[in-house]
Coordinates of C-alpha atoms and ligand atoms in Angstrom, one line a residue:
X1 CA -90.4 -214.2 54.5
X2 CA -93.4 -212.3 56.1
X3 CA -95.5 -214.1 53.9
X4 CA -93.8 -217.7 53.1
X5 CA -92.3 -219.1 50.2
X6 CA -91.2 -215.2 49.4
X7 CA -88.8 -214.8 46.7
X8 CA -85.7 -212.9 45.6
X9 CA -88.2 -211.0 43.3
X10 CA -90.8 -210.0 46.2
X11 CA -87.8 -208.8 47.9
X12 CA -86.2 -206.7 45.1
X13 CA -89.7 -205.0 44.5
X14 CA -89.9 -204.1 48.0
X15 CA -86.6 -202.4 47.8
X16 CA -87.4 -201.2 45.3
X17 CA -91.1 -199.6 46.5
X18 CA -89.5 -198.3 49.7
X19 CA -85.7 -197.1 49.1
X20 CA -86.9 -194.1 47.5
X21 CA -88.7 -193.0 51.4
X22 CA -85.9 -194.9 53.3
X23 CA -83.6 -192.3 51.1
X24 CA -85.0 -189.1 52.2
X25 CA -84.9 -190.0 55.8
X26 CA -82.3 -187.5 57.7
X27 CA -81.6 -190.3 60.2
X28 CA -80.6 -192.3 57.5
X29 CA -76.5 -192.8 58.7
X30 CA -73.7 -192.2 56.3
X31 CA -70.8 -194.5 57.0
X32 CA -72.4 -197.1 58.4
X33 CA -73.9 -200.4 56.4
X34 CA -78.0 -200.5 57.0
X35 CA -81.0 -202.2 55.2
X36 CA -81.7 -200.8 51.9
X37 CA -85.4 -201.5 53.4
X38 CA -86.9 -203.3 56.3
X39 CA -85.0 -204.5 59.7
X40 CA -81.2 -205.8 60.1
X41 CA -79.6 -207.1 63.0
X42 CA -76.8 -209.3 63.5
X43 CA -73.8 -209.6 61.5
X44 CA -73.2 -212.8 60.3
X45 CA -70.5 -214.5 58.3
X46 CA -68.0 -212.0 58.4
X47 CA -64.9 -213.6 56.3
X48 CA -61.9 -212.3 54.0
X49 CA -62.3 -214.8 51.3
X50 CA -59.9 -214.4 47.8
X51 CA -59.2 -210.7 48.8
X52 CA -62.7 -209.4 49.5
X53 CA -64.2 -208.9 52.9
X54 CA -68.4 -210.3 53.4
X55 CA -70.8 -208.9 56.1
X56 CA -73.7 -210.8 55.6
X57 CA -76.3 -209.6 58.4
X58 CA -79.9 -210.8 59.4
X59 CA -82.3 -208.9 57.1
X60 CA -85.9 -208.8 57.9
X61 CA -87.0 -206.6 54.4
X62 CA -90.6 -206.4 54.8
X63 CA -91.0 -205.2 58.0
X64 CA -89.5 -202.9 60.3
X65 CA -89.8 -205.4 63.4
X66 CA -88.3 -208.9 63.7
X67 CA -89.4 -211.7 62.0
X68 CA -88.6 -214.2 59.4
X69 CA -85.1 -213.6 58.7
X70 CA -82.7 -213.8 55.6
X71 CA -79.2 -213.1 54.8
X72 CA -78.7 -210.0 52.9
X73 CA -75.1 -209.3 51.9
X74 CA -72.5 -206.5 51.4
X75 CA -69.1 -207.0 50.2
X76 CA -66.2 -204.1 50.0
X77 CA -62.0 -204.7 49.2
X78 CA -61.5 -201.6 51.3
X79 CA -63.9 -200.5 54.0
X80 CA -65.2 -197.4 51.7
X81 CA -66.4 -198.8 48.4
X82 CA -69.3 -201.6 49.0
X83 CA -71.1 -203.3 47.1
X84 CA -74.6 -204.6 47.6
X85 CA -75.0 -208.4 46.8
X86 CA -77.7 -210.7 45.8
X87 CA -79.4 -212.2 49.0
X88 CA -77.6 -215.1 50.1
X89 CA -80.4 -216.9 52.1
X90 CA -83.2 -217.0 51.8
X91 CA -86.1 -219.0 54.5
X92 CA -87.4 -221.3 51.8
X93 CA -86.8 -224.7 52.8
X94 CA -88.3 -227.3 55.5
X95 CA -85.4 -226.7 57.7
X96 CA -85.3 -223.0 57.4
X97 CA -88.9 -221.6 56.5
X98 CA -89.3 -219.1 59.5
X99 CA -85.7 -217.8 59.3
X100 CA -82.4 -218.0 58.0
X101 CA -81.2 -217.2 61.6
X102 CA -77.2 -216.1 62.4
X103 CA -74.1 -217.9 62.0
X104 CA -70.8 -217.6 60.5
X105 CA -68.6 -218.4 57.9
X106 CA -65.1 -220.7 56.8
X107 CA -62.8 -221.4 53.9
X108 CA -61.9 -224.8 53.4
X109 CA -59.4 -225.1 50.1
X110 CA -61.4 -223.1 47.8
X111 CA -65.3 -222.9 48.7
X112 CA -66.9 -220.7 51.0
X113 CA -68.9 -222.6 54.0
X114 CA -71.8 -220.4 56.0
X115 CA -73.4 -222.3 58.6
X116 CA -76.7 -220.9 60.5
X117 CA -79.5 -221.8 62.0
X118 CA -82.5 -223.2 60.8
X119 CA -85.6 -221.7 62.3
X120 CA -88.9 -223.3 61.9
X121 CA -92.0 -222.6 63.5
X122 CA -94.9 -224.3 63.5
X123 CA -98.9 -223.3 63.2
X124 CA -99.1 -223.4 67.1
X125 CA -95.3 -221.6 67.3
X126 CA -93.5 -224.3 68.1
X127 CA -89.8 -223.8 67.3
X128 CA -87.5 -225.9 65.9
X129 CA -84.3 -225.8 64.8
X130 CA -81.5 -227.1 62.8
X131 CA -77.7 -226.2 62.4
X132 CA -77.3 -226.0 58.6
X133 CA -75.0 -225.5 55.7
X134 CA -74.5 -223.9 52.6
X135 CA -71.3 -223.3 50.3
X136 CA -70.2 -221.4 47.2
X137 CA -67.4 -221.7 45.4
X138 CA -67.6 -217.5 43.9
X139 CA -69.0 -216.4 47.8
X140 CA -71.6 -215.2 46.1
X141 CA -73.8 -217.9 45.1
X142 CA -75.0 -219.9 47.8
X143 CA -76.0 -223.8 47.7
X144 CA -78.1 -224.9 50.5
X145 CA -77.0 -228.2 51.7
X146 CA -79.8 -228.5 54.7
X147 CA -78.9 -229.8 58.3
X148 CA -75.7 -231.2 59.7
X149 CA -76.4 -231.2 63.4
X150 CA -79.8 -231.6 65.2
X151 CA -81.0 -230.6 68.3
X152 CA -79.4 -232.6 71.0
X153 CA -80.9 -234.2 74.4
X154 CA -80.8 -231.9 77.1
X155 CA -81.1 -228.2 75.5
X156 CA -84.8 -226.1 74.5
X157 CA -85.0 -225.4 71.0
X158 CA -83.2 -221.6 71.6
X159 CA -80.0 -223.5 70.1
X160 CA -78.5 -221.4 67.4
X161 CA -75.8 -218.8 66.4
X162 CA -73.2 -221.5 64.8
X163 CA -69.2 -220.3 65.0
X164 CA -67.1 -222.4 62.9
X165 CA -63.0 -222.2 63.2
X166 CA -60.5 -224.2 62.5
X167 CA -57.7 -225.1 65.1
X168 CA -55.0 -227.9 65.3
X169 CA -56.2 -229.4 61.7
X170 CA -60.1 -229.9 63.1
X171 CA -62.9 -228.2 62.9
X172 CA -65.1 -226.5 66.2
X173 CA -68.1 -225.2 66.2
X174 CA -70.0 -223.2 69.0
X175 CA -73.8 -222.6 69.8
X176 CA -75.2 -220.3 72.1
X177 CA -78.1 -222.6 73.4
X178 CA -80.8 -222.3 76.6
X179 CA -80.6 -225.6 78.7
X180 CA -83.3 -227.9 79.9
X181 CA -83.1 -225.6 83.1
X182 CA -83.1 -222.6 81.5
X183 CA -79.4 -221.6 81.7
X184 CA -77.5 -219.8 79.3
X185 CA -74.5 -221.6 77.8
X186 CA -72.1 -222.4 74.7
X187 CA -71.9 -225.8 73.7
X188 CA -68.8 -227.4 71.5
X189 CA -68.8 -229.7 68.5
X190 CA -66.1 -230.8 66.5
X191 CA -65.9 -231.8 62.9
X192 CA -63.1 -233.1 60.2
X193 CA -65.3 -232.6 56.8
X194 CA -67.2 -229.9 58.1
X195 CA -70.1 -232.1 57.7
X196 CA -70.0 -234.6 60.2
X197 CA -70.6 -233.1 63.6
X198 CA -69.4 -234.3 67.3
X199 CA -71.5 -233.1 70.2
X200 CA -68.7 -232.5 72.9
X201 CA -70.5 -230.4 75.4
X202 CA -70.9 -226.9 77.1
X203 CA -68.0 -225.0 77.3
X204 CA -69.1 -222.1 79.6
X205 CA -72.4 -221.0 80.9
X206 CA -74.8 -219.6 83.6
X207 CA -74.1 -221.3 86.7
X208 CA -71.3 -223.4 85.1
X209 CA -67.3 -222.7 85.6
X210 CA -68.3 -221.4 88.9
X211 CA -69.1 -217.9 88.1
X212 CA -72.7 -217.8 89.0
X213 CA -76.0 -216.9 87.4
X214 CA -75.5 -215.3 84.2
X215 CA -78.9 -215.5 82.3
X216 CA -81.6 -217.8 80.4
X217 CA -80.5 -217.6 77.1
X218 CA -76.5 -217.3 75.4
X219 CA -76.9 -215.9 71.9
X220 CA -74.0 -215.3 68.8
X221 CA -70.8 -216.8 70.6
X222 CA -67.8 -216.1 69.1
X223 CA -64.1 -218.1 70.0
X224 CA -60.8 -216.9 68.5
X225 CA -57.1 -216.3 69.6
X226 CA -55.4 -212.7 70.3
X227 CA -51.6 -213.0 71.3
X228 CA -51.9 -217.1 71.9
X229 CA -55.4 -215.8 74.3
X230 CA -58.0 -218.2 73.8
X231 CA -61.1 -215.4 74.1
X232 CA -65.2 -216.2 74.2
X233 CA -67.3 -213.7 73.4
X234 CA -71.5 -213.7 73.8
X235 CA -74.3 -212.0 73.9
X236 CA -76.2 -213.5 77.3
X237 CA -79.6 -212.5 77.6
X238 CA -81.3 -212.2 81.4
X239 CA -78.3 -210.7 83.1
X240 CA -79.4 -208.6 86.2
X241 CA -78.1 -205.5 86.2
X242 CA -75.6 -204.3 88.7
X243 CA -75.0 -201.1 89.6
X244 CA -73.8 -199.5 86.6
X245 CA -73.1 -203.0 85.0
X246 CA -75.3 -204.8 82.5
X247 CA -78.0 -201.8 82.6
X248 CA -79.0 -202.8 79.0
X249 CA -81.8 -205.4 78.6
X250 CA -79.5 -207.6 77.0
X251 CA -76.0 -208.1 77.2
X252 CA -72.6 -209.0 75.0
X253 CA -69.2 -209.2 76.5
X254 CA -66.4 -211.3 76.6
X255 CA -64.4 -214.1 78.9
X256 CA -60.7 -214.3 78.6
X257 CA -59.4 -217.6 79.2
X258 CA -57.5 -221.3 78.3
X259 CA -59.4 -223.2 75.9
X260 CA -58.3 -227.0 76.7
X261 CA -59.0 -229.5 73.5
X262 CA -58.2 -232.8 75.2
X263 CA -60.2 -232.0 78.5
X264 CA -62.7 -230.0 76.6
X265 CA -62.9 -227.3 79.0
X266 CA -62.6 -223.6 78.7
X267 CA -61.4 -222.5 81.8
X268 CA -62.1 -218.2 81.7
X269 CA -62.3 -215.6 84.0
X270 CA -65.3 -212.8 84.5
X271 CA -67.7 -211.2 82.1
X272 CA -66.6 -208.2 81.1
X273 CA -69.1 -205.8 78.7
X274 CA -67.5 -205.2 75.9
X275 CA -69.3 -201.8 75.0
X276 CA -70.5 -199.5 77.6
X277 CA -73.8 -197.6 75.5
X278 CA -76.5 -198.1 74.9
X279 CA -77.1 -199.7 72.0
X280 CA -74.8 -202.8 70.9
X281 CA -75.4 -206.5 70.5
X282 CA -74.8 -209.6 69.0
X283 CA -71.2 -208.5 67.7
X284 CA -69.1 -211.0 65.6
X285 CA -65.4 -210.9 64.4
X286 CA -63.4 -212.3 61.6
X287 CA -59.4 -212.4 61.1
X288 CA -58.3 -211.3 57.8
X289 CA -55.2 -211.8 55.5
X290 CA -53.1 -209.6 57.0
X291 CA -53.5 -211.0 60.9
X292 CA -56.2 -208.3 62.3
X293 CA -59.2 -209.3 64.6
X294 CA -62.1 -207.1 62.6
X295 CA -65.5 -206.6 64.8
X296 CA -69.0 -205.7 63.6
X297 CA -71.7 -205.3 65.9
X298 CA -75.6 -204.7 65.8
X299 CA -76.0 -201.2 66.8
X300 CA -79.4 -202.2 68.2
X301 CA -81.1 -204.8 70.2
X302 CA -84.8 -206.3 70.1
X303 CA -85.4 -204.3 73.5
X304 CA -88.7 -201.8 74.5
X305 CA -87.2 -198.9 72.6
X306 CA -87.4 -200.4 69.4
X307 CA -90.4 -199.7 68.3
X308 CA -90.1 -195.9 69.4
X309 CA -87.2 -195.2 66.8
X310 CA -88.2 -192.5 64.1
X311 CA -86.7 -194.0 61.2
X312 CA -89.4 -196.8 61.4
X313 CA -92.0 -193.9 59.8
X314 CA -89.4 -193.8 56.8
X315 CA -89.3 -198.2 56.9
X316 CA -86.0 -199.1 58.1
X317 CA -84.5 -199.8 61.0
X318 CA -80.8 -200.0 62.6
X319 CA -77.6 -200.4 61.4
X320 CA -73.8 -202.6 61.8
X321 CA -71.6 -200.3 63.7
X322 CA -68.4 -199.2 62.0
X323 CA -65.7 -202.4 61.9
X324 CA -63.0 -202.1 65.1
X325 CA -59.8 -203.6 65.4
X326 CA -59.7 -205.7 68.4
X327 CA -56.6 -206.5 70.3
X328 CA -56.0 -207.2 74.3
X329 CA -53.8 -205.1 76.6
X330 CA -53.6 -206.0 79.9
X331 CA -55.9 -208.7 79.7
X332 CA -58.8 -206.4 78.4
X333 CA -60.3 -206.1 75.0
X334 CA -59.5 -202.7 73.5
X335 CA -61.1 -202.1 70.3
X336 CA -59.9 -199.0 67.7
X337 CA -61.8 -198.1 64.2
X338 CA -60.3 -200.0 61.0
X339 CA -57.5 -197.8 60.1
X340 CA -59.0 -197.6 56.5
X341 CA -62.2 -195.6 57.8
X342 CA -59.1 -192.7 57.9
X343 CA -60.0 -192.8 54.2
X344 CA -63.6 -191.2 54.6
X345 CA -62.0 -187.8 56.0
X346 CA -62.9 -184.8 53.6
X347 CA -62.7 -181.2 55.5
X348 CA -61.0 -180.5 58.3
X349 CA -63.6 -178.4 60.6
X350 CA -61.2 -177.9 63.2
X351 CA -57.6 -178.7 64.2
X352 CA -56.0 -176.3 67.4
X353 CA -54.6 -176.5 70.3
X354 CA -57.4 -175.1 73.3
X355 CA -56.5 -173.8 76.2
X356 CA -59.0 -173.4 78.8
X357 CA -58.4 -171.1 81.0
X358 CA -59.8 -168.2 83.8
X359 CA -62.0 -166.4 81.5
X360 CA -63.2 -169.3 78.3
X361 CA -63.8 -172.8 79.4
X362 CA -66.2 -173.4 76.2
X363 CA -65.8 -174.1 72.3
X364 CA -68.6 -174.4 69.9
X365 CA -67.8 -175.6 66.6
X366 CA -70.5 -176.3 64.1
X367 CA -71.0 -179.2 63.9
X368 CA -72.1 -181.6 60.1
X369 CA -74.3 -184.7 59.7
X370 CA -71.6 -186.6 60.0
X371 CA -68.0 -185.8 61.7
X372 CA -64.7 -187.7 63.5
X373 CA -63.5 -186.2 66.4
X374 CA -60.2 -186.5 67.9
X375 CA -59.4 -185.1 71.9
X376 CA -56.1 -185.5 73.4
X377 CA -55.9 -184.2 76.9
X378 CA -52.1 -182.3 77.6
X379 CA -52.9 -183.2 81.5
X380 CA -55.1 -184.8 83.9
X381 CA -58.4 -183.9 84.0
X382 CA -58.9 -182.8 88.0
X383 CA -62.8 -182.0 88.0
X384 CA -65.4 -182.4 85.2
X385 CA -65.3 -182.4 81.3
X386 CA -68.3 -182.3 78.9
X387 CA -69.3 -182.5 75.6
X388 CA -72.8 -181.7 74.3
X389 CA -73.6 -183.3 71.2
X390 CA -76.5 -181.3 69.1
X391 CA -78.2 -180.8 72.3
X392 CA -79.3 -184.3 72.8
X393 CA -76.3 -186.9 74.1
X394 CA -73.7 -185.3 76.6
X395 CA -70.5 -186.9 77.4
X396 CA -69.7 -186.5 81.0
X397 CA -66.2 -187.2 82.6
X398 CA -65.9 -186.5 85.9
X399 CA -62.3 -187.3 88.0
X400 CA -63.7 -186.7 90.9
X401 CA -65.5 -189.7 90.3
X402 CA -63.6 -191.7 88.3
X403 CA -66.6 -192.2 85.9
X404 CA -67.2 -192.0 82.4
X405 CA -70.9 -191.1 81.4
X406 CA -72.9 -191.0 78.4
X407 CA -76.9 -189.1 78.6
X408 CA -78.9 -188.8 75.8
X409 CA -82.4 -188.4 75.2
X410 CA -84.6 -191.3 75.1
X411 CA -86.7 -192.6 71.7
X412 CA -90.1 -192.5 74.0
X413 CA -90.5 -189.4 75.9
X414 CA -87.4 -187.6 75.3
X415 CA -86.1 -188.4 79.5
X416 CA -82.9 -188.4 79.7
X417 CA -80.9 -191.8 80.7
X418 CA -77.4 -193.0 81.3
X419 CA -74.8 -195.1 80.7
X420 CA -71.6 -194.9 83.0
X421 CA -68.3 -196.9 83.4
X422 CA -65.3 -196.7 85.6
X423 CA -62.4 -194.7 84.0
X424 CA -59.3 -193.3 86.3
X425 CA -57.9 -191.1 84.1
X426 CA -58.9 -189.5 80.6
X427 CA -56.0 -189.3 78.3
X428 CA -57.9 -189.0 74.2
X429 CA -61.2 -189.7 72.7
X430 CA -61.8 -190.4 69.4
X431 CA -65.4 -190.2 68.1
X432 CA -67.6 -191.1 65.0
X433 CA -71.0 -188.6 64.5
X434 CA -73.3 -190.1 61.8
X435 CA -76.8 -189.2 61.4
X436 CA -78.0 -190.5 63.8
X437 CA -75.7 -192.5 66.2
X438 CA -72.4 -191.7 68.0
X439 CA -69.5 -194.3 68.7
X440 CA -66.5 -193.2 71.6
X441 CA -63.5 -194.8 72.0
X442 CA -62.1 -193.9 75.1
X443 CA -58.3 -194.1 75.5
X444 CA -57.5 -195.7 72.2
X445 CA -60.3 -198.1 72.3
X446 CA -59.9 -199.2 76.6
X447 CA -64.3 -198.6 76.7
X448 CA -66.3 -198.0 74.1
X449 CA -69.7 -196.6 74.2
X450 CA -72.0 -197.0 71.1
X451 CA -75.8 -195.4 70.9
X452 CA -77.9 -193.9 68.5
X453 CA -79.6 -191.0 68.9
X454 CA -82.4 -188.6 67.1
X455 CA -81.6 -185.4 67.4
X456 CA -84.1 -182.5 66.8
X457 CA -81.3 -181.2 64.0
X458 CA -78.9 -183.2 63.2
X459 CA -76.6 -180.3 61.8
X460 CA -76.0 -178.4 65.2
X461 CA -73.5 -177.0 67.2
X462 CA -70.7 -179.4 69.6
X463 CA -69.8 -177.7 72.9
X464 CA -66.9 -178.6 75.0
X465 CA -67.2 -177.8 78.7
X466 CA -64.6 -177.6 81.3
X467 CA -64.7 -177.3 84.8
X468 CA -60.9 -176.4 85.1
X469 CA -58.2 -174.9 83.6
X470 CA -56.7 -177.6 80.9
X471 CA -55.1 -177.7 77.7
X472 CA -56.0 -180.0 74.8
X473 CA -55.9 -181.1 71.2
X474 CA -58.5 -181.2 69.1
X475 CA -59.1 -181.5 65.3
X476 CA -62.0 -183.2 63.6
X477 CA -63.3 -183.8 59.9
X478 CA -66.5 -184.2 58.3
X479 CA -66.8 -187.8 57.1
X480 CA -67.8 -188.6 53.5
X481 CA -70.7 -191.4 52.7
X482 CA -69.7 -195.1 52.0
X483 CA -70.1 -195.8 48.3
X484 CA -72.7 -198.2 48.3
X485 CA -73.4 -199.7 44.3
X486 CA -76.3 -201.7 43.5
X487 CA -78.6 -200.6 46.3
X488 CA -81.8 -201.9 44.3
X489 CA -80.7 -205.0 42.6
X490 CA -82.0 -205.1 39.0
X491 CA -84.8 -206.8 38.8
X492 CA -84.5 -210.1 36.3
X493 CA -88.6 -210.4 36.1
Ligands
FRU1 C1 -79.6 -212.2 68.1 C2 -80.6 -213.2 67.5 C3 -79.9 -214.5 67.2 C4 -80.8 -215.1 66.2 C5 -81.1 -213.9 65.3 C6 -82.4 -213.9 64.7 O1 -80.0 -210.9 67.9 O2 -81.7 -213.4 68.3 O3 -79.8 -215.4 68.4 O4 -80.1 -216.1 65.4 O5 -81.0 -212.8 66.2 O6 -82.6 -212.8 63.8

């Protein structure tokens, strides 16, 4: 870890030196999974193995700033009730030493496979890296079984992110890798033990398929099925931004396409984002028992803002956001909350029908730390709807523009920015307050815009603006906490 050759211990003894600040933190979110100390990123390794779902995530516990990674480990039967696990890798081998870095995981008859990458740097920082294994037969005990594929000709050492599936009786395996000239792409391998590896070739990337330059680096790829759709998603770094696309520094969306086995080519249409705020990357998804596409993403990225978020003072950083449902209508990802997050409803603050008319076009309701939020519109929108959320983000829908926009106040200086996307018509929002970050999904999941946010208090007042004369729905609840057990790990010293 920050210092090598770390252990399990050191780690449990900073949890338990720092949870006790990290605790009284009033950033610190409520229904969403964060480091009991330290820094977390990506999700890795999301699977539904013997009836319990694993989100593993890249865990950074002695700093508040990127680093030497491991995989800390949360595992939960129904999306509420969680339960803190014993770190499942750690960066203490020759392959691994500066970082246990992402990947994913697969069942094979009854033990539990994680692949990642191995991240080594050297005295002068010179990276390598190696595609490794480890397997369990309880998923919760992890045996390191070191590399299975090494870096091939042709590619820099940003070659990581493993995604293992299983299709047609063989094994594949993606990883986002940089080539020699510094293009982004996905590269395929193919297995029958899981062990031995096949290098096949790139799949999709900048310059390749013919849909132009689409950055340096492809990090976390992802490859699965919805409705017989053979999707790809990634997380491209070095897009240029467009207009209002790609404003974030780096990117994660998705390519809808034909994945072709025997000709080894992925044939896909454009890049679409898959979230429109300001604050989502590296997202990964798993299919569980009963046949739904479950997403987690980072609600961060390692951009400049970073370093400006409060809750660093208090030694943590970021959070996963809550798990969506994925599924694809009209050839575009939507994405809802798990059903089972329904569960953390407690008090109703309000449920009416509004009617904005002549004399009121604006509610206030009070608002809580943490709150879900439901809007269904009885007509079109003709002018300009707004929401102002404890007087720091502001949802903006304007029909005369056709755009959706989301402000709030940045971590720095407290300017305010923007995030837009196209949207014809508004029919319902549905929208999950923590803490300290706000997730809409806009017409049952057709954009979704994730951010966090600091608010001054983060127990004020909502305010719903209209421009016209409409009528909606609303009702929202206060949210209760995830139960989280065994946040500081006994210590066996
Ligand atoms: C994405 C990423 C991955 C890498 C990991 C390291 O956020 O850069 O490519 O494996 O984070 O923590």
């Amino acid at each position: 870890m920050k210092e090598l050759g770390s252990t399990v211990e050191d780690i449990y003894l900073q949890i338990k030196n720092n949870y006790h600040l990290v605790e009284t933190d009033s950033y610190r979110n409520q229904f969403h999974l964060m480091p009991s100390v330290g820094l977390l990123n990506d999700p890795n390794g999301l699977i539904h193995f013997k009836r319990i779902y694993h989100v593993f995530y890249q865990w950074n516990p002695f700093e508040t700033e990127q680093g030497v990674k491991c995989w800390g480990h949360y595992t939960t039967k129904d999306f509420i009730k969680w339960e803190m696990q014993p770190i499942a890798l750690l960066p203490n081998n020759w392959y691994d030493c500066s970082g246990c870095y992402s990947g994913s995981a697969v069942k094979s008859d009854d033990t539990l496979y994680l692949f990642y990458t191995g991240n080594v740097k050297d005295e002068n920082q010179k990276r390598s890296c190696y595609q490794c294994v480890a397997i369990s037969k309880d998923g919760i005990n992890f045996e390191k079984k070191g590399p299975v594929i090494f870096l091939p000709d042709g590619y820099t050492t940003h070659f990581r992110d493993p995604k293992v599936w299983k299709a047609d009786e063989l094994w594949y395996m993606i990883i986002g890798a940089q080539n020699d000239k510094e293009e982004g792409t996905v590269v395929l391998y193919q297995s029958d033990d899981l062990i031995k590896w096949e290098f096949i070739g790139p799949i999709a990337g900048s310059n390749l398929n013919g849909h132009g330059d689409l950055g340096y680096m492809w990090e976390c790829p992802d490859m699965f099925k919805i409705d017989g759709i053979d999707i790809l998603l990634v997380s491209p770094q070095g897009i240029v931004s467009e207009g209002i696309k790609y404003n974030n520094e780096f990117q994660s969306g998705y390519f809808i396409g034909k994945m072709d086995f025997a000709a080894n080519k992925f044939e896909h249409g454009e890049f679409t984002e898959l979230d429109r705020g300001f604050d989502f990357y590296a997202p990964q998804t798993m299919l569980d028992e009963s046949g739904r596409r479950i997403m987690y993403g980072w609600m961060g990225m390692s951009d400049g803002m970073q370093k400006y978020q409060p809750t660093i003072k208090y030694k943590w950083i970021h959070a996963l956001t809550i798990p969506r449902k994925l599924s694809l209508v009209n050839g575009r990802i939507y994405q809802e909350p798990l059903e089972e997050l329904a569960q953390l409803r407690s008090s109703i603050i309000i449920e009416s029908d509004i009617k904005f008319n002549q004399e009121q076009r604006e509610l206030c309701i009070h608002d809580y730390k943490t709150m879900e939020l439901k809007i269904k519109y009885n007509q079109a929108i003709k002018d300009e709807f707004q929401i102002l959320i404890r007087d720091n983000v502001r949802i903006i829908y304007s029909a005369l523009k056709n755009t959706f926009t989301v402000e709030r106040k940045n971590f720095k200086d407290d300017k305010t920015e923007q995030r837009h996307c196209n949207l014809e018509n508004l029919i319902n929002l549905n929208i999950f307050i923590d803490a300290s970050s706000i997730e809409i999904f806009i017409n049952d999941g057709q954009e979704v815009f994730t951010c966090r946010f600091f608010a001054e208090d983060n127990e004020k007042d909502i305010v719903f603006l209209s421009k016209d004369e409409i009528e909606f729905h609303i009702i929202a609840w206060q949210l209760n906490q995830l139960i989280i057990e065994n946040c500081i790990p006994e210590l066996k010293i």
